[in-house]
């Protein structure tokens, strides 16, 4: 056990009953990060509009937003942009001076746990930028520090430090000790690590007693370092699709808990698989997951009920040299057995779209819509039935998708509970 200022950092010595709540449980706030950089020059792919829509939707429905903006200058930039583009903040949006690093707070931001006395703690995992860097890289270190900064801000007295890499978008919990994780992602982030060691960390940091490992994989959540996937376009020509800083199989692209024993699974249909090669990969992956879930049980040995959610149509776009995303992809090290990166020539990036990448909060579900009316409507109906008493509102997250994530990835919920005494860092609106 180590003291950090007035806060305690614990390394696997917890003996209390802290458990990570499910996202369908009551929340005190939603944490987000204001975009610091953009991956594309095209205004249609600016991530600020969809981020602002999430913020304004939450605020309009009475949900507090803790918006990280690095410092006063970052706050002023965010305020100016929001005001100039017609997004009111109001008293529900709290600007917090913490370096957000990026917009993907779900993955490296605060992971809250709560005990029977309604006290909150925070867990912190190591980060390596989704496998694109090392854990010692300065950006990785900055990401790893975010939970501690949030703990300082809220006055949370203890942080459980976990000495392996884990990302929140790959941890799907039912709030009672069961967690779904991707075997694919876990193994890639922690090569050579035994499941028993990882499970011990999840148990002691998050109160997880029942880990269910699923095999995620390709679909549209490629890992960029895998190299491009051949794809036949509408004209019958073969093109190569690159993943835009995607994770390689985060489960929030595929599966979510709607209740302690109710699971939402995004699954392509056999007809979609027959006509589209990426849909075929998704179908194979989701079918295997469905088979595993039918055989799995919760922490008490009870079976799950699984409800199917549609998958979006595959979309991609050409990317010219000179774009930030192009340059980032061009500098990656690719395996020798994949096509060489065509430096100086256009490439294609695939949209990391998923209907399962939605946000659940108090009385509200913010879900994707992609302009395909039949699927969009089916998603809304499915989520309304799965989350009774909540309003389902849909926004187009395409700009976020082309940056490599979705609505769920950009948000991190803070459950209700006693966090301590807030410290400095928040600027009143």
Short mmCIF file of N, CA and C in Angstrom, two decimals, residues 257-394:
data_model
loop_
_atom_site.label_atom_id
_atom_site.label_comp_id
_atom_site.label_asym_id
_atom_site.label_seq_id
_atom_site.Cartn_x
_atom_site.Cartn_y
_atom_site.Cartn_z
N UNK A 257 -24.74 -5.51 -21.43
CA UNK A 257 -25.74 -5.95 -20.46
C UNK A 257 -26.86 -4.92 -20.40
N UNK A 258 -28.11 -5.37 -20.54
CA UNK A 258 -29.28 -4.51 -20.34
C UNK A 258 -29.90 -4.75 -18.97
N UNK A 259 -29.45 -5.77 -18.28
CA UNK A 259 -29.88 -6.13 -16.94
C UNK A 259 -28.90 -7.16 -16.42
N UNK A 260 -29.00 -7.57 -15.17
CA UNK A 260 -28.04 -8.53 -14.62
C UNK A 260 -27.94 -9.83 -15.42
N UNK A 261 -29.04 -10.24 -16.05
CA UNK A 261 -29.02 -11.48 -16.84
C UNK A 261 -29.50 -11.29 -18.26
N UNK A 262 -29.62 -10.02 -18.71
CA UNK A 262 -30.10 -9.72 -20.06
C UNK A 262 -28.96 -9.14 -20.88
N UNK A 263 -28.70 -9.73 -22.03
CA UNK A 263 -27.57 -9.33 -22.87
C UNK A 263 -28.07 -8.91 -24.25
N UNK A 264 -27.52 -7.80 -24.73
CA UNK A 264 -27.76 -7.33 -26.10
C UNK A 264 -26.56 -7.74 -26.94
N UNK A 265 -26.80 -8.40 -28.06
CA UNK A 265 -25.71 -8.86 -28.93
C UNK A 265 -25.93 -8.35 -30.35
N UNK A 266 -24.97 -7.61 -30.86
CA UNK A 266 -25.02 -7.17 -32.26
C UNK A 266 -24.61 -8.33 -33.14
N UNK A 267 -25.48 -8.68 -34.09
CA UNK A 267 -25.21 -9.88 -34.88
C UNK A 267 -25.69 -9.69 -36.31
N UNK A 268 -24.79 -9.90 -37.26
CA UNK A 268 -25.17 -9.86 -38.67
C UNK A 268 -26.07 -11.05 -39.00
N UNK A 269 -26.86 -10.91 -40.03
CA UNK A 269 -27.74 -12.00 -40.46
C UNK A 269 -27.02 -12.88 -41.47
N UNK A 270 -27.48 -14.11 -41.67
CA UNK A 270 -26.88 -14.97 -42.70
C UNK A 270 -26.94 -14.32 -44.08
N UNK A 271 -28.03 -13.59 -44.36
CA UNK A 271 -28.16 -12.94 -45.67
C UNK A 271 -27.09 -11.86 -45.84
N UNK A 272 -26.84 -11.09 -44.79
CA UNK A 272 -25.79 -10.07 -44.85
C UNK A 272 -24.42 -10.72 -45.02
N UNK A 273 -24.21 -11.81 -44.31
CA UNK A 273 -22.93 -12.50 -44.42
C UNK A 273 -22.69 -13.03 -45.82
N UNK A 274 -23.76 -13.44 -46.49
CA UNK A 274 -23.61 -14.01 -47.83
C UNK A 274 -23.24 -12.97 -48.88
N UNK A 275 -23.61 -11.71 -48.64
CA UNK A 275 -23.36 -10.69 -49.67
C UNK A 275 -22.22 -9.74 -49.34
N UNK A 276 -21.68 -9.80 -48.12
CA UNK A 276 -20.64 -8.85 -47.75
C UNK A 276 -19.56 -9.55 -46.95
N UNK A 277 -18.30 -9.48 -47.39
CA UNK A 277 -17.24 -10.22 -46.69
C UNK A 277 -16.98 -9.75 -45.27
N UNK A 278 -17.11 -8.45 -45.00
CA UNK A 278 -16.93 -7.98 -43.63
C UNK A 278 -18.09 -8.40 -42.75
N UNK A 279 -19.29 -8.38 -43.31
CA UNK A 279 -20.44 -8.88 -42.57
C UNK A 279 -20.28 -10.37 -42.26
N UNK A 280 -19.62 -11.09 -43.17
CA UNK A 280 -19.38 -12.52 -42.94
C UNK A 280 -18.45 -12.72 -41.75
N UNK A 281 -17.41 -11.88 -41.64
CA UNK A 281 -16.53 -11.95 -40.48
C UNK A 281 -17.28 -11.64 -39.20
N UNK A 282 -18.13 -10.61 -39.26
CA UNK A 282 -18.93 -10.23 -38.09
C UNK A 282 -19.88 -11.36 -37.71
N UNK A 283 -20.49 -11.97 -38.71
CA UNK A 283 -21.45 -13.06 -38.46
C UNK A 283 -20.75 -14.23 -37.77
N UNK A 284 -19.57 -14.59 -38.26
CA UNK A 284 -18.84 -15.71 -37.65
C UNK A 284 -18.47 -15.40 -36.21
N UNK A 285 -18.01 -14.16 -35.98
CA UNK A 285 -17.61 -13.76 -34.63
C UNK A 285 -18.81 -13.74 -33.69
N UNK A 286 -19.90 -13.09 -34.09
CA UNK A 286 -21.06 -12.95 -33.22
C UNK A 286 -21.78 -14.28 -33.01
N UNK A 287 -21.74 -15.16 -34.00
CA UNK A 287 -22.34 -16.48 -33.84
C UNK A 287 -21.58 -17.29 -32.79
N UNK A 288 -20.25 -17.19 -32.81
CA UNK A 288 -19.45 -17.88 -31.80
C UNK A 288 -19.71 -17.30 -30.42
N UNK A 289 -19.85 -15.97 -30.33
CA UNK A 289 -20.15 -15.34 -29.04
C UNK A 289 -21.51 -15.79 -28.53
N UNK A 290 -22.51 -15.83 -29.42
CA UNK A 290 -23.84 -16.28 -29.02
C UNK A 290 -23.81 -17.70 -28.48
N UNK A 291 -23.02 -18.55 -29.11
CA UNK A 291 -22.89 -19.94 -28.65
C UNK A 291 -22.28 -19.99 -27.24
N UNK A 292 -21.23 -19.17 -27.02
CA UNK A 292 -20.61 -19.12 -25.69
C UNK A 292 -21.58 -18.62 -24.64
N UNK A 293 -22.33 -17.57 -24.97
CA UNK A 293 -23.25 -16.98 -24.01
C UNK A 293 -24.40 -17.94 -23.66
N UNK A 294 -24.81 -18.76 -24.63
CA UNK A 294 -25.87 -19.73 -24.35
C UNK A 294 -25.41 -20.78 -23.34
N UNK A 295 -24.11 -21.04 -23.32
CA UNK A 295 -23.57 -22.04 -22.41
C UNK A 295 -23.09 -21.44 -21.09
N UNK A 296 -22.95 -20.12 -21.04
CA UNK A 296 -22.41 -19.44 -19.85
C UNK A 296 -23.52 -19.18 -18.83
N UNK A 297 -23.08 -18.86 -17.62
CA UNK A 297 -24.02 -18.48 -16.56
C UNK A 297 -23.47 -17.28 -15.81
N UNK A 298 -24.35 -16.63 -15.06
CA UNK A 298 -23.92 -15.49 -14.26
C UNK A 298 -23.22 -15.97 -12.99
N UNK A 299 -22.93 -15.04 -12.09
CA UNK A 299 -22.18 -15.37 -10.87
C UNK A 299 -22.92 -16.32 -9.94
N UNK A 300 -24.22 -16.50 -10.16
CA UNK A 300 -25.01 -17.43 -9.33
C UNK A 300 -25.39 -18.70 -10.07
N UNK A 301 -24.87 -18.84 -11.28
CA UNK A 301 -25.18 -20.04 -12.06
C UNK A 301 -26.43 -19.94 -12.90
N UNK A 302 -27.00 -18.73 -13.04
CA UNK A 302 -28.21 -18.54 -13.83
C UNK A 302 -27.86 -18.27 -15.29
N UNK A 303 -28.67 -18.75 -16.23
CA UNK A 303 -28.41 -18.50 -17.66
C UNK A 303 -28.77 -17.08 -18.05
N UNK A 304 -28.31 -16.69 -19.21
CA UNK A 304 -28.59 -15.35 -19.75
C UNK A 304 -29.66 -15.41 -20.82
N UNK A 305 -30.39 -14.30 -20.94
CA UNK A 305 -31.29 -14.10 -22.08
C UNK A 305 -30.59 -13.16 -23.04
N UNK A 306 -30.51 -13.54 -24.32
CA UNK A 306 -29.77 -12.77 -25.31
C UNK A 306 -30.73 -12.22 -26.35
N UNK A 307 -30.64 -10.92 -26.58
CA UNK A 307 -31.47 -10.24 -27.58
C UNK A 307 -30.57 -9.73 -28.70
N UNK A 308 -30.99 -9.94 -29.92
CA UNK A 308 -30.17 -9.56 -31.07
C UNK A 308 -30.39 -8.12 -31.48
N UNK A 309 -29.31 -7.44 -31.85
CA UNK A 309 -29.32 -6.08 -32.35
C UNK A 309 -28.76 -6.10 -33.78
N UNK A 310 -29.28 -5.28 -34.68
CA UNK A 310 -28.72 -5.27 -36.05
C UNK A 310 -27.29 -4.75 -36.07
N UNK A 311 -26.64 -4.94 -37.20
CA UNK A 311 -25.33 -4.32 -37.43
C UNK A 311 -25.48 -3.34 -38.59
N UNK A 312 -24.74 -2.23 -38.58
CA UNK A 312 -24.84 -1.25 -39.66
C UNK A 312 -24.29 -1.80 -40.97
N UNK A 313 -24.63 -1.14 -42.06
CA UNK A 313 -24.02 -1.44 -43.34
C UNK A 313 -22.54 -1.04 -43.29
N UNK A 314 -21.72 -1.78 -44.01
CA UNK A 314 -20.30 -1.47 -44.06
C UNK A 314 -20.09 -0.18 -44.87
N UNK A 315 -19.34 0.74 -44.29
CA UNK A 315 -19.03 1.99 -44.98
C UNK A 315 -17.53 2.27 -44.89
N UNK A 316 -17.01 2.88 -45.91
CA UNK A 316 -15.59 3.23 -45.95
C UNK A 316 -15.43 4.47 -46.81
N UNK A 317 -14.25 5.08 -46.74
CA UNK A 317 -14.00 6.25 -47.56
C UNK A 317 -12.52 6.31 -47.91
N UNK A 318 -12.26 6.97 -49.05
CA UNK A 318 -10.88 7.14 -49.50
C UNK A 318 -10.18 8.17 -48.63
N UNK A 319 -8.90 7.95 -48.42
CA UNK A 319 -8.11 8.84 -47.59
C UNK A 319 -6.84 9.22 -48.35
N UNK A 320 -6.64 10.52 -48.51
CA UNK A 320 -5.52 11.02 -49.30
C UNK A 320 -4.28 11.24 -48.44
N UNK A 321 -3.10 11.15 -49.05
CA UNK A 321 -1.88 11.52 -48.31
C UNK A 321 -1.99 12.95 -47.78
N UNK A 322 -1.39 13.19 -46.65
CA UNK A 322 -1.46 14.51 -46.04
C UNK A 322 -2.46 14.60 -44.91
N UNK A 323 -3.43 13.68 -44.88
CA UNK A 323 -4.38 13.65 -43.77
C UNK A 323 -3.67 13.09 -42.52
N UNK A 324 -3.99 13.62 -41.34
CA UNK A 324 -3.34 13.10 -40.12
C UNK A 324 -3.50 11.59 -39.95
N UNK A 325 -4.70 11.06 -40.22
CA UNK A 325 -4.91 9.63 -40.08
C UNK A 325 -4.06 8.85 -41.08
N UNK A 326 -3.95 9.37 -42.29
CA UNK A 326 -3.11 8.72 -43.31
C UNK A 326 -1.67 8.65 -42.81
N UNK A 327 -1.16 9.77 -42.31
CA UNK A 327 0.23 9.81 -41.86
C UNK A 327 0.45 8.84 -40.71
N UNK A 328 -0.53 8.78 -39.80
CA UNK A 328 -0.41 7.86 -38.66
C UNK A 328 -0.35 6.42 -39.14
N UNK A 329 -1.24 6.06 -40.07
CA UNK A 329 -1.26 4.70 -40.60
C UNK A 329 0.03 4.39 -41.37
N UNK A 330 0.54 5.38 -42.09
CA UNK A 330 1.74 5.18 -42.89
C UNK A 330 2.97 4.87 -42.04
N UNK A 331 2.96 5.31 -40.80
CA UNK A 331 4.14 5.13 -39.94
C UNK A 331 4.10 3.87 -39.10
N UNK A 332 3.02 3.09 -39.20
CA UNK A 332 2.93 1.85 -38.43
C UNK A 332 3.83 0.77 -39.01
N UNK A 333 4.22 -0.17 -38.16
CA UNK A 333 4.96 -1.35 -38.61
C UNK A 333 3.96 -2.47 -38.89
N UNK A 334 3.92 -2.92 -40.14
CA UNK A 334 2.97 -3.95 -40.55
C UNK A 334 3.68 -5.29 -40.70
N UNK A 335 2.95 -6.40 -40.52
CA UNK A 335 3.56 -7.71 -40.72
C UNK A 335 4.08 -7.87 -42.15
N UNK A 336 5.09 -8.70 -42.30
CA UNK A 336 5.70 -8.89 -43.62
C UNK A 336 4.76 -9.56 -44.61
N UNK A 337 3.75 -10.28 -44.11
CA UNK A 337 2.89 -11.04 -45.00
C UNK A 337 1.64 -10.28 -45.44
N UNK A 338 1.56 -8.96 -45.16
CA UNK A 338 0.42 -8.16 -45.62
C UNK A 338 0.91 -7.19 -46.68
N UNK A 339 0.00 -6.67 -47.52
CA UNK A 339 0.43 -5.72 -48.55
C UNK A 339 1.15 -4.51 -47.96
N UNK A 340 2.21 -4.08 -48.62
CA UNK A 340 2.96 -2.92 -48.17
C UNK A 340 2.10 -1.68 -48.23
N UNK A 341 2.29 -0.78 -47.28
CA UNK A 341 1.53 0.46 -47.30
C UNK A 341 1.89 1.27 -48.55
N UNK A 342 0.89 1.74 -49.30
CA UNK A 342 1.15 2.43 -50.58
C UNK A 342 1.49 3.91 -50.39
N UNK A 343 2.64 4.19 -49.85
CA UNK A 343 3.02 5.57 -49.54
C UNK A 343 2.83 6.48 -50.76
N UNK A 344 2.13 7.60 -50.53
CA UNK A 344 1.91 8.57 -51.59
C UNK A 344 0.64 8.34 -52.40
N UNK A 345 -0.01 7.18 -52.20
CA UNK A 345 -1.25 6.88 -52.93
C UNK A 345 -2.42 6.84 -51.96
N UNK A 346 -3.63 7.09 -52.44
CA UNK A 346 -4.80 7.05 -51.56
C UNK A 346 -5.01 5.65 -50.99
N UNK A 347 -5.62 5.59 -49.83
CA UNK A 347 -6.02 4.32 -49.22
C UNK A 347 -7.50 4.43 -48.84
N UNK A 348 -8.06 3.37 -48.31
CA UNK A 348 -9.43 3.37 -47.82
C UNK A 348 -9.45 3.00 -46.34
N UNK A 349 -10.22 3.74 -45.55
CA UNK A 349 -10.42 3.41 -44.14
C UNK A 349 -11.88 3.01 -43.93
N UNK A 350 -12.08 2.01 -43.08
CA UNK A 350 -13.43 1.51 -42.82
C UNK A 350 -13.99 2.18 -41.58
N UNK A 351 -15.25 2.46 -41.60
CA UNK A 351 -15.94 3.12 -40.49
C UNK A 351 -16.21 2.12 -39.37
N UNK A 352 -15.73 2.43 -38.17
CA UNK A 352 -15.92 1.55 -37.02
C UNK A 352 -17.32 1.77 -36.44
N UNK A 353 -18.31 1.39 -37.20
CA UNK A 353 -19.70 1.64 -36.81
C UNK A 353 -20.28 0.44 -36.08
N UNK A 354 -21.08 0.72 -35.05
CA UNK A 354 -21.74 -0.34 -34.30
C UNK A 354 -22.96 0.22 -33.60
N UNK A 355 -24.08 -0.46 -33.71
CA UNK A 355 -25.27 -0.07 -32.97
C UNK A 355 -25.15 -0.41 -31.48
N UNK A 356 -24.22 -1.30 -31.13
CA UNK A 356 -24.05 -1.68 -29.72
C UNK A 356 -23.24 -0.66 -28.94
N UNK A 357 -22.60 0.27 -29.63
CA UNK A 357 -21.75 1.25 -28.97
C UNK A 357 -22.60 2.45 -28.56
N UNK A 358 -23.48 2.24 -27.58
CA UNK A 358 -24.40 3.26 -27.11
C UNK A 358 -24.14 3.57 -25.64
N UNK A 359 -24.70 4.68 -25.17
CA UNK A 359 -24.54 5.11 -23.78
C UNK A 359 -25.85 4.92 -23.03
N UNK A 360 -25.77 4.29 -21.86
CA UNK A 360 -26.92 4.15 -20.97
C UNK A 360 -26.70 5.04 -19.76
N UNK A 361 -27.70 5.85 -19.43
CA UNK A 361 -27.60 6.68 -18.24
C UNK A 361 -29.00 6.86 -17.65
N UNK A 362 -29.15 7.77 -16.70
CA UNK A 362 -30.41 7.92 -15.99
C UNK A 362 -31.55 8.29 -16.94
N UNK A 363 -32.50 7.39 -17.09
CA UNK A 363 -33.69 7.66 -17.89
C UNK A 363 -33.43 7.84 -19.38
N UNK A 364 -32.25 7.49 -19.85
CA UNK A 364 -31.87 7.84 -21.22
C UNK A 364 -30.89 6.82 -21.80
N UNK A 365 -31.08 6.54 -23.10
CA UNK A 365 -30.10 5.80 -23.89
C UNK A 365 -29.78 6.66 -25.11
N UNK A 366 -28.50 6.97 -25.30
CA UNK A 366 -28.06 7.69 -26.49
C UNK A 366 -27.43 6.67 -27.42
N UNK A 367 -28.08 6.44 -28.55
CA UNK A 367 -27.70 5.34 -29.45
C UNK A 367 -27.36 5.88 -30.84
N UNK A 368 -26.65 5.08 -31.64
CA UNK A 368 -26.32 5.51 -32.99
C UNK A 368 -27.50 5.41 -33.95
N UNK A 369 -27.45 6.24 -34.97
CA UNK A 369 -28.29 6.06 -36.16
C UNK A 369 -27.42 6.38 -37.36
N UNK A 370 -27.65 5.65 -38.46
CA UNK A 370 -26.76 5.76 -39.61
C UNK A 370 -27.49 6.06 -40.92
N UNK A 371 -28.74 6.51 -40.83
CA UNK A 371 -29.45 6.85 -42.05
C UNK A 371 -30.05 5.68 -42.79
N UNK A 372 -30.01 4.50 -42.17
CA UNK A 372 -30.68 3.32 -42.74
C UNK A 372 -31.94 3.10 -41.91
N UNK A 373 -33.05 3.64 -42.40
CA UNK A 373 -34.26 3.79 -41.59
C UNK A 373 -34.71 2.48 -40.95
N UNK A 374 -34.72 1.39 -41.72
CA UNK A 374 -35.23 0.13 -41.18
C UNK A 374 -34.38 -0.34 -40.00
N UNK A 375 -33.06 -0.29 -40.14
CA UNK A 375 -32.18 -0.72 -39.05
C UNK A 375 -32.21 0.27 -37.89
N UNK A 376 -32.17 1.56 -38.21
CA UNK A 376 -32.22 2.57 -37.14
C UNK A 376 -33.47 2.40 -36.29
N UNK A 377 -34.61 2.19 -36.94
CA UNK A 377 -35.87 2.02 -36.21
C UNK A 377 -35.88 0.73 -35.40
N UNK A 378 -35.30 -0.32 -35.96
CA UNK A 378 -35.25 -1.60 -35.24
C UNK A 378 -34.38 -1.48 -34.00
N UNK A 379 -33.28 -0.73 -34.11
CA UNK A 379 -32.40 -0.52 -32.95
C UNK A 379 -33.14 0.24 -31.86
N UNK A 380 -33.83 1.31 -32.25
CA UNK A 380 -34.59 2.09 -31.26
C UNK A 380 -35.63 1.23 -30.56
N UNK A 381 -36.35 0.42 -31.31
CA UNK A 381 -37.38 -0.44 -30.71
C UNK A 381 -36.77 -1.48 -29.78
N UNK A 382 -35.66 -2.07 -30.19
CA UNK A 382 -35.01 -3.09 -29.37
C UNK A 382 -34.51 -2.49 -28.06
N UNK A 383 -33.89 -1.31 -28.13
CA UNK A 383 -33.35 -0.70 -26.92
C UNK A 383 -34.45 -0.17 -26.01
N UNK A 384 -35.55 0.30 -26.58
CA UNK A 384 -36.68 0.73 -25.75
C UNK A 384 -37.24 -0.44 -24.96
N UNK A 385 -37.30 -1.60 -25.60
CA UNK A 385 -37.81 -2.79 -24.91
C UNK A 385 -36.81 -3.31 -23.88
N UNK A 386 -35.51 -3.19 -24.20
CA UNK A 386 -34.48 -3.71 -23.30
C UNK A 386 -34.26 -2.82 -22.08
N UNK A 387 -34.50 -1.52 -22.24
CA UNK A 387 -34.30 -0.56 -21.15
C UNK A 387 -35.61 0.17 -20.86
N UNK A 388 -36.60 -0.52 -20.32
CA UNK A 388 -37.90 0.11 -20.07
C UNK A 388 -37.77 1.29 -19.12
N UNK A 389 -38.55 2.33 -19.42
CA UNK A 389 -38.51 3.53 -18.59
C UNK A 389 -37.47 4.54 -19.03
N UNK A 390 -36.67 4.19 -20.05
CA UNK A 390 -35.68 5.11 -20.57
C UNK A 390 -36.09 5.59 -21.96
N UNK A 391 -35.79 6.85 -22.23
CA UNK A 391 -35.99 7.40 -23.57
C UNK A 391 -34.78 7.06 -24.43
N UNK A 392 -35.02 6.59 -25.63
CA UNK A 392 -33.94 6.28 -26.57
C UNK A 392 -33.84 7.42 -27.58
N UNK A 393 -32.71 8.10 -27.59
CA UNK A 393 -32.43 9.16 -28.55
C UNK A 393 -31.24 8.74 -29.39
N UNK A 394 -31.33 9.00 -30.68
CA UNK A 394 -30.28 8.56 -31.60
C UNK A 394 -29.57 9.75 -32.23
#
